[in-house]
PDB file of C-alpha atoms in Angstrom:
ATOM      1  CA  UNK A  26       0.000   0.000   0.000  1.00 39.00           C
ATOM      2  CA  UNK A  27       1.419   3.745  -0.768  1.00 47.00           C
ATOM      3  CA  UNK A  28       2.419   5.748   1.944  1.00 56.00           C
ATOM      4  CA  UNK A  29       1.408   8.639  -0.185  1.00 67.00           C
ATOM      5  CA  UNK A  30      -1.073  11.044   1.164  1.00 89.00           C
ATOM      6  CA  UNK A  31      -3.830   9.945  -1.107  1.00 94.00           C
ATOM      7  CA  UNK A  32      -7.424  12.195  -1.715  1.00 96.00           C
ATOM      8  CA  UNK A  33     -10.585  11.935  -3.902  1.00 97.00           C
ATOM      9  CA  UNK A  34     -11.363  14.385  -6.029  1.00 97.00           C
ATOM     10  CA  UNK A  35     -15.375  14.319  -7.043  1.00 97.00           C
ATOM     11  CA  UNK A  36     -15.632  16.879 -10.219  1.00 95.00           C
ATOM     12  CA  UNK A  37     -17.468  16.236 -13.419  1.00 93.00           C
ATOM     13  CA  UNK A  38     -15.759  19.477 -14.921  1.00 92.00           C
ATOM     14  CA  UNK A  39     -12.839  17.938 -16.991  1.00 94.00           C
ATOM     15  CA  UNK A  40     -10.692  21.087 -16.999  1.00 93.00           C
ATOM     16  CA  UNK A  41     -11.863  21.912 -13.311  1.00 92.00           C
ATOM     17  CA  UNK A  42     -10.727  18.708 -11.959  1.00 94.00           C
ATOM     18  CA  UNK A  43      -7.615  18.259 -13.955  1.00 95.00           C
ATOM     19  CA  UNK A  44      -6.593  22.264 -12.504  1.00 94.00           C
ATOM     20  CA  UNK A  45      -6.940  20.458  -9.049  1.00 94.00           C
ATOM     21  CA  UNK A  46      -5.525  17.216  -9.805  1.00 95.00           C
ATOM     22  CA  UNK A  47      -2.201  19.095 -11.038  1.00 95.00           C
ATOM     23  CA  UNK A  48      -1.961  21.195  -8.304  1.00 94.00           C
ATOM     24  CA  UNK A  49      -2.587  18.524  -5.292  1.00 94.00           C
ATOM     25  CA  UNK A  50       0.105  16.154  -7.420  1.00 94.00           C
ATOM     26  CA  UNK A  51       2.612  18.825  -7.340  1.00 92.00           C
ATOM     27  CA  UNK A  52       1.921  19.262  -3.172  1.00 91.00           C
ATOM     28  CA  UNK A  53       2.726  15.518  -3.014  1.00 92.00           C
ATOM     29  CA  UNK A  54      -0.992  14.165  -2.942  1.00 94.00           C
ATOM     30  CA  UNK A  55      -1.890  10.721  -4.762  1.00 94.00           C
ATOM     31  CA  UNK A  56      -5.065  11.746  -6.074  1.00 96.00           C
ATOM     32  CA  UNK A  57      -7.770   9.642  -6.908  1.00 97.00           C
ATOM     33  CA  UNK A  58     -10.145  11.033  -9.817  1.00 96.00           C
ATOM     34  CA  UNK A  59     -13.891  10.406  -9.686  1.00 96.00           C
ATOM     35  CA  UNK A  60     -16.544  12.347 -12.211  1.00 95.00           C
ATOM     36  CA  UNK A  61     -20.377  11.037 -10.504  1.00 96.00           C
ATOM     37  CA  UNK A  62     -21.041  10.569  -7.035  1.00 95.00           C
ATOM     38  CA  UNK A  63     -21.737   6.737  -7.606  1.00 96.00           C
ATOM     39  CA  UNK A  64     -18.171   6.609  -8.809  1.00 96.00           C
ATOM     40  CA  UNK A  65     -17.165   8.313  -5.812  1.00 96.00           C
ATOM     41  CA  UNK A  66     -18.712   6.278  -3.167  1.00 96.00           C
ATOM     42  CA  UNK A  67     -17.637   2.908  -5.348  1.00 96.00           C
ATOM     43  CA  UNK A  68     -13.652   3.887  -4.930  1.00 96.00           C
ATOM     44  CA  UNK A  69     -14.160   5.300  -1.615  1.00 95.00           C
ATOM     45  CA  UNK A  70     -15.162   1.447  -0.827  1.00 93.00           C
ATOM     46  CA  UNK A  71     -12.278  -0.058  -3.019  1.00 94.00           C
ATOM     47  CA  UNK A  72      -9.477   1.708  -1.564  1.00 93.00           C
ATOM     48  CA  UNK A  73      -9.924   2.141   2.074  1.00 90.00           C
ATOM     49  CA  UNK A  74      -6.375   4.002   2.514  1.00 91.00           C
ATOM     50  CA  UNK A  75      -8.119   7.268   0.858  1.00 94.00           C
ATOM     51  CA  UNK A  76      -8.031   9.775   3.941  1.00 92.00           C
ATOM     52  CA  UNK A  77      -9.893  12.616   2.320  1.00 95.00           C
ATOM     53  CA  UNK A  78     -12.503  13.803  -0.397  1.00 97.00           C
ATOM     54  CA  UNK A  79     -12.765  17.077  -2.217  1.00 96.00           C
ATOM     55  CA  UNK A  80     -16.696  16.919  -3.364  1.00 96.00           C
ATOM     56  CA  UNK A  81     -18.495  19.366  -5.691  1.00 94.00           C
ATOM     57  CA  UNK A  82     -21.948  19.801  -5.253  1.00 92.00           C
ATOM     58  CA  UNK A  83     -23.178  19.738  -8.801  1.00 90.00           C
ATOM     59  CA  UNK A  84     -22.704  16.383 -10.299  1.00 92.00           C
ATOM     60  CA  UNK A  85     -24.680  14.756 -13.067  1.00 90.00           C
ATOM     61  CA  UNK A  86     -26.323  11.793 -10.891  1.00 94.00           C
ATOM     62  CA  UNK A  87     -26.297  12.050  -7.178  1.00 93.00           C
ATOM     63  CA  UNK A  88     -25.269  15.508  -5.548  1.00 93.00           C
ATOM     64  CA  UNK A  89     -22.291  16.168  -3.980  1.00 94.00           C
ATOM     65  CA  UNK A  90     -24.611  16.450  -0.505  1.00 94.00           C
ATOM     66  CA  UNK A  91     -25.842  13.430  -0.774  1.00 95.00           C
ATOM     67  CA  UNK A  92     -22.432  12.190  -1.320  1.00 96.00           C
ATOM     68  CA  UNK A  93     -20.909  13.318   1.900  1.00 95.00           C
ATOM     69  CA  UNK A  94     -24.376  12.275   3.638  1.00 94.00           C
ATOM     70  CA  UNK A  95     -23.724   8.708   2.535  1.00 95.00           C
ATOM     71  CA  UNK A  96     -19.834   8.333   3.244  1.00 95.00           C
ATOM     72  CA  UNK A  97     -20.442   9.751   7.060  1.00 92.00           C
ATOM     73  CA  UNK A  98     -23.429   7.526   7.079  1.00 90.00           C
ATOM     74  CA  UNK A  99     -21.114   4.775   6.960  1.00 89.00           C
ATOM     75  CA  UNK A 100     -19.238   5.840   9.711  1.00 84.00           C
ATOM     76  CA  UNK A 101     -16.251   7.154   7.936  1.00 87.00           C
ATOM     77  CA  UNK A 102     -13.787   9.601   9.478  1.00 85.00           C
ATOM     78  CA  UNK A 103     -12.054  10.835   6.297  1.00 91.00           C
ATOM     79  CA  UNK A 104     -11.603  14.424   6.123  1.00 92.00           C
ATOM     80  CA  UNK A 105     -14.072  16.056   3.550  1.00 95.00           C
ATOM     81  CA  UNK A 106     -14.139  19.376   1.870  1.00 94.00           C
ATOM     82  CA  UNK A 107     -16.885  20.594   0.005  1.00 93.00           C
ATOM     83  CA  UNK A 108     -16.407  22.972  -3.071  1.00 90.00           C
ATOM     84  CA  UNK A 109     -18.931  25.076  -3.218  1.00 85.00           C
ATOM     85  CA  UNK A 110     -20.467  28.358  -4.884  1.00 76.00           C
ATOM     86  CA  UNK A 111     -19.283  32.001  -3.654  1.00 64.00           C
ATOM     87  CA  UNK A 112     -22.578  33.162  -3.802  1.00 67.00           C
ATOM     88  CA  UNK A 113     -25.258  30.609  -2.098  1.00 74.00           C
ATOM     89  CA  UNK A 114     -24.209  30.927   1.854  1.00 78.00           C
ATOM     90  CA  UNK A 115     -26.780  28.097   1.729  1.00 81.00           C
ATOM     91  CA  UNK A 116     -24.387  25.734   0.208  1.00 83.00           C
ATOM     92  CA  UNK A 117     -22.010  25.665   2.467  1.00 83.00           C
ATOM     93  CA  UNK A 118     -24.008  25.431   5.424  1.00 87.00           C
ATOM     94  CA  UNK A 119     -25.434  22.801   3.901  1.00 86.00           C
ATOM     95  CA  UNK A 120     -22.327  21.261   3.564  1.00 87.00           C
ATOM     96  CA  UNK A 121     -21.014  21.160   7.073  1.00 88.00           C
ATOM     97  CA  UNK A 122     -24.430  19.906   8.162  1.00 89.00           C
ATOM     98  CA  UNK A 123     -24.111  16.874   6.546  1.00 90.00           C
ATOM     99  CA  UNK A 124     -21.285  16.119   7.766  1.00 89.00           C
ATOM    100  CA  UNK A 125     -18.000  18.024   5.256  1.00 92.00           C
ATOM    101  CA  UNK A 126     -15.049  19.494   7.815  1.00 90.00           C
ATOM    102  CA  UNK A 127     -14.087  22.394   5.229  1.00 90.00           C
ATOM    103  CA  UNK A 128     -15.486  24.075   2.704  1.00 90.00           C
ATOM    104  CA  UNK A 129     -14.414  26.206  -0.858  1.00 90.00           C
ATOM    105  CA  UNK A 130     -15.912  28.677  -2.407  1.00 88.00           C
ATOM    106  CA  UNK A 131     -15.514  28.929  -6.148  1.00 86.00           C
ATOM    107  CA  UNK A 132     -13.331  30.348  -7.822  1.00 84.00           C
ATOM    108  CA  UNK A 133     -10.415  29.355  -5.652  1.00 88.00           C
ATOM    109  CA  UNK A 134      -6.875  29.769  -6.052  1.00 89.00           C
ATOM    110  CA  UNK A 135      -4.346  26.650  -5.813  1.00 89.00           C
ATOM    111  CA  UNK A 136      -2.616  28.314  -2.875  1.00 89.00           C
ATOM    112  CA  UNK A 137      -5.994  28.769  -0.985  1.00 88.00           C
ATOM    113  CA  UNK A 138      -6.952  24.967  -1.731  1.00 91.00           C
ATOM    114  CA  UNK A 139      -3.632  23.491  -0.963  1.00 92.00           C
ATOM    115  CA  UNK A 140      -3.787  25.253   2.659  1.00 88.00           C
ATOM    116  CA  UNK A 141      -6.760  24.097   3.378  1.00 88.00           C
ATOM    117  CA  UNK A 142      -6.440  20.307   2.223  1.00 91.00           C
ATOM    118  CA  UNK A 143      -3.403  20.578   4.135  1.00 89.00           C
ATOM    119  CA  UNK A 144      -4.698  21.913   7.372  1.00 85.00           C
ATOM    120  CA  UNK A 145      -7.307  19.551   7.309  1.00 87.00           C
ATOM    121  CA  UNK A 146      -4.996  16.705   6.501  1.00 87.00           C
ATOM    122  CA  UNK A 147      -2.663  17.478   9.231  1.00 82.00           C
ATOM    123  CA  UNK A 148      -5.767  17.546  12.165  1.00 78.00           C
ATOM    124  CA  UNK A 149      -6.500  13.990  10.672  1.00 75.00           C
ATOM    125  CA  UNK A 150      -2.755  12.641  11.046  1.00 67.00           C
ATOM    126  CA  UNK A 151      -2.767  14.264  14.332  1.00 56.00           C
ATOM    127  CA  UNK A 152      -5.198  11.720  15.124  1.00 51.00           C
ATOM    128  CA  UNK A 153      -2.602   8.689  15.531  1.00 44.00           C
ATOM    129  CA  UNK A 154      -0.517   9.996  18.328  1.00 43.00           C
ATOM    130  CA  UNK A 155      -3.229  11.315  21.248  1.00 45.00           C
ATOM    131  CA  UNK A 156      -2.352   9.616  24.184  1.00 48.00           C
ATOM    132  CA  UNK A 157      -4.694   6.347  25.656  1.00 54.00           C
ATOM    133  CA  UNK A 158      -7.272   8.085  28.321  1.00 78.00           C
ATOM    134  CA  UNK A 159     -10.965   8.935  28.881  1.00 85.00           C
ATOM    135  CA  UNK A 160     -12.920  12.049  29.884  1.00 89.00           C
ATOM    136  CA  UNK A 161     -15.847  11.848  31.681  1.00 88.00           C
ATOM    137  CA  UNK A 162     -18.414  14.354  31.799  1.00 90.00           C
ATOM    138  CA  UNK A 163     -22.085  13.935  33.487  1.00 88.00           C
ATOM    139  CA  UNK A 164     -23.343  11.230  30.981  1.00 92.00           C
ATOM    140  CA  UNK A 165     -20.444  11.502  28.520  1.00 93.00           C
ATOM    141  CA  UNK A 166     -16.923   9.613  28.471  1.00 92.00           C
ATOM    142  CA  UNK A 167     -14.623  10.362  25.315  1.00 93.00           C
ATOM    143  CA  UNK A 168     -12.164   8.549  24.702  1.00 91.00           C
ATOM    144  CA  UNK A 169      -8.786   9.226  23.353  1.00 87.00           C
ATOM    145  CA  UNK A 170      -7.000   6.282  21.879  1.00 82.00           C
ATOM    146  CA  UNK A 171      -9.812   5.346  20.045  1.00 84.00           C
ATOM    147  CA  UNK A 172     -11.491   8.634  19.136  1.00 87.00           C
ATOM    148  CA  UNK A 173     -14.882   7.991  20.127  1.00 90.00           C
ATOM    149  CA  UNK A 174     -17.826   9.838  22.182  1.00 94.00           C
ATOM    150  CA  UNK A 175     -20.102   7.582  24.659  1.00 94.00           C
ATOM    151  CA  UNK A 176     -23.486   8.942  25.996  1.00 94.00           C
ATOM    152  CA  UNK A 177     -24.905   6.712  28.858  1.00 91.00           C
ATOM    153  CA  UNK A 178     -22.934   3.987  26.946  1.00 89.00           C
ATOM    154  CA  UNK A 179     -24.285   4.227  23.777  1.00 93.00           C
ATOM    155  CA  UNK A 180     -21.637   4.898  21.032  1.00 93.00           C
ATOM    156  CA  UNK A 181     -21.986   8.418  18.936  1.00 95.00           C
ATOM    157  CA  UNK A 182     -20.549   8.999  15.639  1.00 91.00           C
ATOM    158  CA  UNK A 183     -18.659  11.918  15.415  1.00 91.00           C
ATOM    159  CA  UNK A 184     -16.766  13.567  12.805  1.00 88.00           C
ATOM    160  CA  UNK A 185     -12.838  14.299  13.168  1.00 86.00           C
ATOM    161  CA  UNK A 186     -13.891  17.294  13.675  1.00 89.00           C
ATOM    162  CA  UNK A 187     -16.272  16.877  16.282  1.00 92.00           C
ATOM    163  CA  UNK A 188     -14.069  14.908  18.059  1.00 93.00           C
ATOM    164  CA  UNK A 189     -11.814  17.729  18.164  1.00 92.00           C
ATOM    165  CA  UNK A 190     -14.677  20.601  19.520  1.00 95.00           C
ATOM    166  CA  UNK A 191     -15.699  17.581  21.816  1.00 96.00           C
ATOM    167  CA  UNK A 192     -12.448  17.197  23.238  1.00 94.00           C
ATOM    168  CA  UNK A 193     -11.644  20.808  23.549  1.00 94.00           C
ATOM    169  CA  UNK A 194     -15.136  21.615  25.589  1.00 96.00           C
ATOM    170  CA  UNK A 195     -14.084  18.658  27.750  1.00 93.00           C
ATOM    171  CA  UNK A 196     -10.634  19.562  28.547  1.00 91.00           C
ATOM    172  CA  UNK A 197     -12.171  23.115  29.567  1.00 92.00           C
ATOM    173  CA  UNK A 198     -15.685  22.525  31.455  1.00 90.00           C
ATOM    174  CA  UNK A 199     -17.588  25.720  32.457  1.00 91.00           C
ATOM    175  CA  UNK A 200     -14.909  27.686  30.930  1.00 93.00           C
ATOM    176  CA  UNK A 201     -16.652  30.565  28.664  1.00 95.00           C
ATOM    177  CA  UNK A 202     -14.533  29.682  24.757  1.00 96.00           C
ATOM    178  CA  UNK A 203     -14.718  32.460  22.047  1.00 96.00           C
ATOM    179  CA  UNK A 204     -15.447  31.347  18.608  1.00 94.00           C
ATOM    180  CA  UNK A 205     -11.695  32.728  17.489  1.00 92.00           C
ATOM    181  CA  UNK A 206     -10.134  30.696  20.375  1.00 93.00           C
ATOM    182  CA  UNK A 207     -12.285  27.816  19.156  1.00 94.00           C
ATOM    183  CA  UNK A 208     -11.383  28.724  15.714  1.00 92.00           C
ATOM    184  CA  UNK A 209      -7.769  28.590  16.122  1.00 90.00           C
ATOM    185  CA  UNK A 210      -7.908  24.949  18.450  1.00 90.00           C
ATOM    186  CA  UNK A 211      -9.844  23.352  16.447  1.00 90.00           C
ATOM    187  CA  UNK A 212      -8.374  24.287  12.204  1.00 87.00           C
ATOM    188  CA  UNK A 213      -5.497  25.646  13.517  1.00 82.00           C
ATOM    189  CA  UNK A 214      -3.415  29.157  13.772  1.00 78.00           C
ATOM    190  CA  UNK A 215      -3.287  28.891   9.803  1.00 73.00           C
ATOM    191  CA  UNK A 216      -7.059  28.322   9.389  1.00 76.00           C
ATOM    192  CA  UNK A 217      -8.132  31.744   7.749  1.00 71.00           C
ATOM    193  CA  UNK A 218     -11.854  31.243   7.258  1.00 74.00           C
ATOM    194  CA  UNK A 219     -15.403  32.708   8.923  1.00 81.00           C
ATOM    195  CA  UNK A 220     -16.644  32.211  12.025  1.00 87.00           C
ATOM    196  CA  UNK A 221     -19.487  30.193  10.537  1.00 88.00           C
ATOM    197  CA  UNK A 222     -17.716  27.336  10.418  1.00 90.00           C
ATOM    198  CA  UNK A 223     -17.851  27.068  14.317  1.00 93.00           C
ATOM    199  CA  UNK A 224     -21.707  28.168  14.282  1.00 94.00           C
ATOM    200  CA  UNK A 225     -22.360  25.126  12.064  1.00 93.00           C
ATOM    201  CA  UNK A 226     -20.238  22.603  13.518  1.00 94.00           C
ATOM    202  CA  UNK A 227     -21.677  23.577  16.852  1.00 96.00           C
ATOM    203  CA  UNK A 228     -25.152  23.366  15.954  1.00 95.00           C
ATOM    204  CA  UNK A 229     -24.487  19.736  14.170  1.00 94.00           C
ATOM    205  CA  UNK A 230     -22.847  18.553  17.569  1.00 96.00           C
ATOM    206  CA  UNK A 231     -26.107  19.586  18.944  1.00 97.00           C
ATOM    207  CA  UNK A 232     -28.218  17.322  17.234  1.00 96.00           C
ATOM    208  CA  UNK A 233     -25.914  14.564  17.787  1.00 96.00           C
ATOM    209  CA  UNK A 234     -25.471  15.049  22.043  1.00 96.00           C
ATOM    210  CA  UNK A 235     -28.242  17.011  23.151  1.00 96.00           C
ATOM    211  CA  UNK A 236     -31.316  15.706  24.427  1.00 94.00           C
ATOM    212  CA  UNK A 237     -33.358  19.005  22.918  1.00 95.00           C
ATOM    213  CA  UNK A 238     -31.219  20.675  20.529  1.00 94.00           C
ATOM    214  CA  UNK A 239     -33.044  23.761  20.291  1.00 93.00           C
ATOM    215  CA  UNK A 240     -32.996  24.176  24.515  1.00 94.00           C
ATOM    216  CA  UNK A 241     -28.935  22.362  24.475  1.00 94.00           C
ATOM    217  CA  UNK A 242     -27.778  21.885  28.226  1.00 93.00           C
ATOM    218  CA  UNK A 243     -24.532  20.328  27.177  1.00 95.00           C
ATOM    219  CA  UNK A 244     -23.117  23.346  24.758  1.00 96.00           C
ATOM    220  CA  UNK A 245     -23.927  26.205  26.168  1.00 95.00           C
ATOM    221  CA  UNK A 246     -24.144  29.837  24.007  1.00 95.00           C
ATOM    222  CA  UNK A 247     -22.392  32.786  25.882  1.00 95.00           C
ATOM    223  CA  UNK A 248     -24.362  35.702  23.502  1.00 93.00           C
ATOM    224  CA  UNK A 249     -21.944  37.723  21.724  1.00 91.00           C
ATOM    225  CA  UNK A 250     -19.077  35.782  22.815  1.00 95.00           C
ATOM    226  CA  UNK A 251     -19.109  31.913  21.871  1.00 95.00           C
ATOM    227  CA  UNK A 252     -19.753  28.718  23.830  1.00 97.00           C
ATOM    228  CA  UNK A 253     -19.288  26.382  27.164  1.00 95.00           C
ATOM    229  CA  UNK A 254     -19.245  22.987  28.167  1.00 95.00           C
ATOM    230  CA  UNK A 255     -21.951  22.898  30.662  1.00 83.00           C
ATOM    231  CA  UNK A 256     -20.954  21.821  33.945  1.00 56.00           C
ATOM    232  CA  UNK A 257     -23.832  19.904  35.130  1.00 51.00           C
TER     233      UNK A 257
END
Protein backbone atom coordinates (compact mmCIF):
# COMPACT_ATOMS: atom_id res chain seq x y z
CA UNK A 1 0.00 0.00 0.00
CA UNK A 2 1.42 3.75 -0.77
CA UNK A 3 2.42 5.75 1.94
CA UNK A 4 1.41 8.64 -0.18
CA UNK A 5 -1.07 11.04 1.16
CA UNK A 6 -3.83 9.94 -1.11
CA UNK A 7 -7.42 12.20 -1.71
CA UNK A 8 -10.59 11.94 -3.90
CA UNK A 9 -11.36 14.38 -6.03
CA UNK A 10 -15.37 14.32 -7.04
CA UNK A 11 -15.63 16.88 -10.22
CA UNK A 12 -17.47 16.24 -13.42
CA UNK A 13 -15.76 19.48 -14.92
CA UNK A 14 -12.84 17.94 -16.99
CA UNK A 15 -10.69 21.09 -17.00
CA UNK A 16 -11.86 21.91 -13.31
CA UNK A 17 -10.73 18.71 -11.96
CA UNK A 18 -7.61 18.26 -13.95
CA UNK A 19 -6.59 22.26 -12.50
CA UNK A 20 -6.94 20.46 -9.05
CA UNK A 21 -5.53 17.22 -9.81
CA UNK A 22 -2.20 19.10 -11.04
CA UNK A 23 -1.96 21.20 -8.30
CA UNK A 24 -2.59 18.52 -5.29
CA UNK A 25 0.10 16.15 -7.42
CA UNK A 26 2.61 18.82 -7.34
CA UNK A 27 1.92 19.26 -3.17
CA UNK A 28 2.73 15.52 -3.01
CA UNK A 29 -0.99 14.16 -2.94
CA UNK A 30 -1.89 10.72 -4.76
CA UNK A 31 -5.06 11.75 -6.07
CA UNK A 32 -7.77 9.64 -6.91
CA UNK A 33 -10.14 11.03 -9.82
CA UNK A 34 -13.89 10.41 -9.69
CA UNK A 35 -16.54 12.35 -12.21
CA UNK A 36 -20.38 11.04 -10.50
CA UNK A 37 -21.04 10.57 -7.03
CA UNK A 38 -21.74 6.74 -7.61
CA UNK A 39 -18.17 6.61 -8.81
CA UNK A 40 -17.17 8.31 -5.81
CA UNK A 41 -18.71 6.28 -3.17
CA UNK A 42 -17.64 2.91 -5.35
CA UNK A 43 -13.65 3.89 -4.93
CA UNK A 44 -14.16 5.30 -1.62
CA UNK A 45 -15.16 1.45 -0.83
CA UNK A 46 -12.28 -0.06 -3.02
CA UNK A 47 -9.48 1.71 -1.56
CA UNK A 48 -9.92 2.14 2.07
CA UNK A 49 -6.37 4.00 2.51
CA UNK A 50 -8.12 7.27 0.86
CA UNK A 51 -8.03 9.77 3.94
CA UNK A 52 -9.89 12.62 2.32
CA UNK A 53 -12.50 13.80 -0.40
CA UNK A 54 -12.77 17.08 -2.22
CA UNK A 55 -16.70 16.92 -3.36
CA UNK A 56 -18.50 19.37 -5.69
CA UNK A 57 -21.95 19.80 -5.25
CA UNK A 58 -23.18 19.74 -8.80
CA UNK A 59 -22.70 16.38 -10.30
CA UNK A 60 -24.68 14.76 -13.07
CA UNK A 61 -26.32 11.79 -10.89
CA UNK A 62 -26.30 12.05 -7.18
CA UNK A 63 -25.27 15.51 -5.55
CA UNK A 64 -22.29 16.17 -3.98
CA UNK A 65 -24.61 16.45 -0.51
CA UNK A 66 -25.84 13.43 -0.77
CA UNK A 67 -22.43 12.19 -1.32
CA UNK A 68 -20.91 13.32 1.90
CA UNK A 69 -24.38 12.28 3.64
CA UNK A 70 -23.72 8.71 2.53
CA UNK A 71 -19.83 8.33 3.24
CA UNK A 72 -20.44 9.75 7.06
CA UNK A 73 -23.43 7.53 7.08
CA UNK A 74 -21.11 4.77 6.96
CA UNK A 75 -19.24 5.84 9.71
CA UNK A 76 -16.25 7.15 7.94
CA UNK A 77 -13.79 9.60 9.48
CA UNK A 78 -12.05 10.83 6.30
CA UNK A 79 -11.60 14.42 6.12
CA UNK A 80 -14.07 16.06 3.55
CA UNK A 81 -14.14 19.38 1.87
CA UNK A 82 -16.89 20.59 0.00
CA UNK A 83 -16.41 22.97 -3.07
CA UNK A 84 -18.93 25.08 -3.22
CA UNK A 85 -20.47 28.36 -4.88
CA UNK A 86 -19.28 32.00 -3.65
CA UNK A 87 -22.58 33.16 -3.80
CA UNK A 88 -25.26 30.61 -2.10
CA UNK A 89 -24.21 30.93 1.85
CA UNK A 90 -26.78 28.10 1.73
CA UNK A 91 -24.39 25.73 0.21
CA UNK A 92 -22.01 25.67 2.47
CA UNK A 93 -24.01 25.43 5.42
CA UNK A 94 -25.43 22.80 3.90
CA UNK A 95 -22.33 21.26 3.56
CA UNK A 96 -21.01 21.16 7.07
CA UNK A 97 -24.43 19.91 8.16
CA UNK A 98 -24.11 16.87 6.55
CA UNK A 99 -21.28 16.12 7.77
CA UNK A 100 -18.00 18.02 5.26
CA UNK A 101 -15.05 19.49 7.82
CA UNK A 102 -14.09 22.39 5.23
CA UNK A 103 -15.49 24.07 2.70
CA UNK A 104 -14.41 26.21 -0.86
CA UNK A 105 -15.91 28.68 -2.41
CA UNK A 106 -15.51 28.93 -6.15
CA UNK A 107 -13.33 30.35 -7.82
CA UNK A 108 -10.41 29.35 -5.65
CA UNK A 109 -6.88 29.77 -6.05
CA UNK A 110 -4.35 26.65 -5.81
CA UNK A 111 -2.62 28.31 -2.87
CA UNK A 112 -5.99 28.77 -0.98
CA UNK A 113 -6.95 24.97 -1.73
CA UNK A 114 -3.63 23.49 -0.96
CA UNK A 115 -3.79 25.25 2.66
CA UNK A 116 -6.76 24.10 3.38
CA UNK A 117 -6.44 20.31 2.22
CA UNK A 118 -3.40 20.58 4.13
CA UNK A 119 -4.70 21.91 7.37
CA UNK A 120 -7.31 19.55 7.31
CA UNK A 121 -5.00 16.70 6.50
CA UNK A 122 -2.66 17.48 9.23
CA UNK A 123 -5.77 17.55 12.16
CA UNK A 124 -6.50 13.99 10.67
CA UNK A 125 -2.76 12.64 11.05
CA UNK A 126 -2.77 14.26 14.33
CA UNK A 127 -5.20 11.72 15.12
CA UNK A 128 -2.60 8.69 15.53
CA UNK A 129 -0.52 10.00 18.33
CA UNK A 130 -3.23 11.32 21.25
CA UNK A 131 -2.35 9.62 24.18
CA UNK A 132 -4.69 6.35 25.66
CA UNK A 133 -7.27 8.08 28.32
CA UNK A 134 -10.96 8.93 28.88
CA UNK A 135 -12.92 12.05 29.88
CA UNK A 136 -15.85 11.85 31.68
CA UNK A 137 -18.41 14.35 31.80
CA UNK A 138 -22.09 13.93 33.49
CA UNK A 139 -23.34 11.23 30.98
CA UNK A 140 -20.44 11.50 28.52
CA UNK A 141 -16.92 9.61 28.47
CA UNK A 142 -14.62 10.36 25.31
CA UNK A 143 -12.16 8.55 24.70
CA UNK A 144 -8.79 9.23 23.35
CA UNK A 145 -7.00 6.28 21.88
CA UNK A 146 -9.81 5.35 20.04
CA UNK A 147 -11.49 8.63 19.14
CA UNK A 148 -14.88 7.99 20.13
CA UNK A 149 -17.83 9.84 22.18
CA UNK A 150 -20.10 7.58 24.66
CA UNK A 151 -23.49 8.94 26.00
CA UNK A 152 -24.91 6.71 28.86
CA UNK A 153 -22.93 3.99 26.95
CA UNK A 154 -24.29 4.23 23.78
CA UNK A 155 -21.64 4.90 21.03
CA UNK A 156 -21.99 8.42 18.94
CA UNK A 157 -20.55 9.00 15.64
CA UNK A 158 -18.66 11.92 15.41
CA UNK A 159 -16.77 13.57 12.81
CA UNK A 160 -12.84 14.30 13.17
CA UNK A 161 -13.89 17.29 13.68
CA UNK A 162 -16.27 16.88 16.28
CA UNK A 163 -14.07 14.91 18.06
CA UNK A 164 -11.81 17.73 18.16
CA UNK A 165 -14.68 20.60 19.52
CA UNK A 166 -15.70 17.58 21.82
CA UNK A 167 -12.45 17.20 23.24
CA UNK A 168 -11.64 20.81 23.55
CA UNK A 169 -15.14 21.62 25.59
CA UNK A 170 -14.08 18.66 27.75
CA UNK A 171 -10.63 19.56 28.55
CA UNK A 172 -12.17 23.12 29.57
CA UNK A 173 -15.68 22.53 31.46
CA UNK A 174 -17.59 25.72 32.46
CA UNK A 175 -14.91 27.69 30.93
CA UNK A 176 -16.65 30.57 28.66
CA UNK A 177 -14.53 29.68 24.76
CA UNK A 178 -14.72 32.46 22.05
CA UNK A 179 -15.45 31.35 18.61
CA UNK A 180 -11.69 32.73 17.49
CA UNK A 181 -10.13 30.70 20.37
CA UNK A 182 -12.28 27.82 19.16
CA UNK A 183 -11.38 28.72 15.71
CA UNK A 184 -7.77 28.59 16.12
CA UNK A 185 -7.91 24.95 18.45
CA UNK A 186 -9.84 23.35 16.45
CA UNK A 187 -8.37 24.29 12.20
CA UNK A 188 -5.50 25.65 13.52
CA UNK A 189 -3.42 29.16 13.77
CA UNK A 190 -3.29 28.89 9.80
CA UNK A 191 -7.06 28.32 9.39
CA UNK A 192 -8.13 31.74 7.75
CA UNK A 193 -11.85 31.24 7.26
CA UNK A 194 -15.40 32.71 8.92
CA UNK A 195 -16.64 32.21 12.02
CA UNK A 196 -19.49 30.19 10.54
CA UNK A 197 -17.72 27.34 10.42
CA UNK A 198 -17.85 27.07 14.32
CA UNK A 199 -21.71 28.17 14.28
CA UNK A 200 -22.36 25.13 12.06
CA UNK A 201 -20.24 22.60 13.52
CA UNK A 202 -21.68 23.58 16.85
CA UNK A 203 -25.15 23.37 15.95
CA UNK A 204 -24.49 19.74 14.17
CA UNK A 205 -22.85 18.55 17.57
CA UNK A 206 -26.11 19.59 18.94
CA UNK A 207 -28.22 17.32 17.23
CA UNK A 208 -25.91 14.56 17.79
CA UNK A 209 -25.47 15.05 22.04
CA UNK A 210 -28.24 17.01 23.15
CA UNK A 211 -31.32 15.71 24.43
CA UNK A 212 -33.36 19.00 22.92
CA UNK A 213 -31.22 20.68 20.53
CA UNK A 214 -33.04 23.76 20.29
CA UNK A 215 -33.00 24.18 24.52
CA UNK A 216 -28.93 22.36 24.47
CA UNK A 217 -27.78 21.88 28.23
CA UNK A 218 -24.53 20.33 27.18
CA UNK A 219 -23.12 23.35 24.76
CA UNK A 220 -23.93 26.20 26.17
CA UNK A 221 -24.14 29.84 24.01
CA UNK A 222 -22.39 32.79 25.88
CA UNK A 223 -24.36 35.70 23.50
CA UNK A 224 -21.94 37.72 21.72
CA UNK A 225 -19.08 35.78 22.81
CA UNK A 226 -19.11 31.91 21.87
CA UNK A 227 -19.75 28.72 23.83
CA UNK A 228 -19.29 26.38 27.16
CA UNK A 229 -19.24 22.99 28.17
CA UNK A 230 -21.95 22.90 30.66
CA UNK A 231 -20.95 21.82 33.95
CA UNK A 232 -23.83 19.90 35.13
Amino acid sequence: MSNAKKILVLEDEPSIRSFVVINLERAGYEVVEAEAGEVALKLLKEQPDIRMALLDIMLPDIDGFEVCRRIRGTGSKIGIIMLTSKTQEVDRVTGLMTGADDYVTKPFSPTELIARIDALYRRIGDAVVEDPGRLVSGPFVLNTRNRTLEKNGERIRLTQVEYTIMKYFMDNPGKAISRGDMLTAVWGNEYFGEYKIVDVNIRRLRLKIEDDPAFPSHIQTVWGYGYKWGND
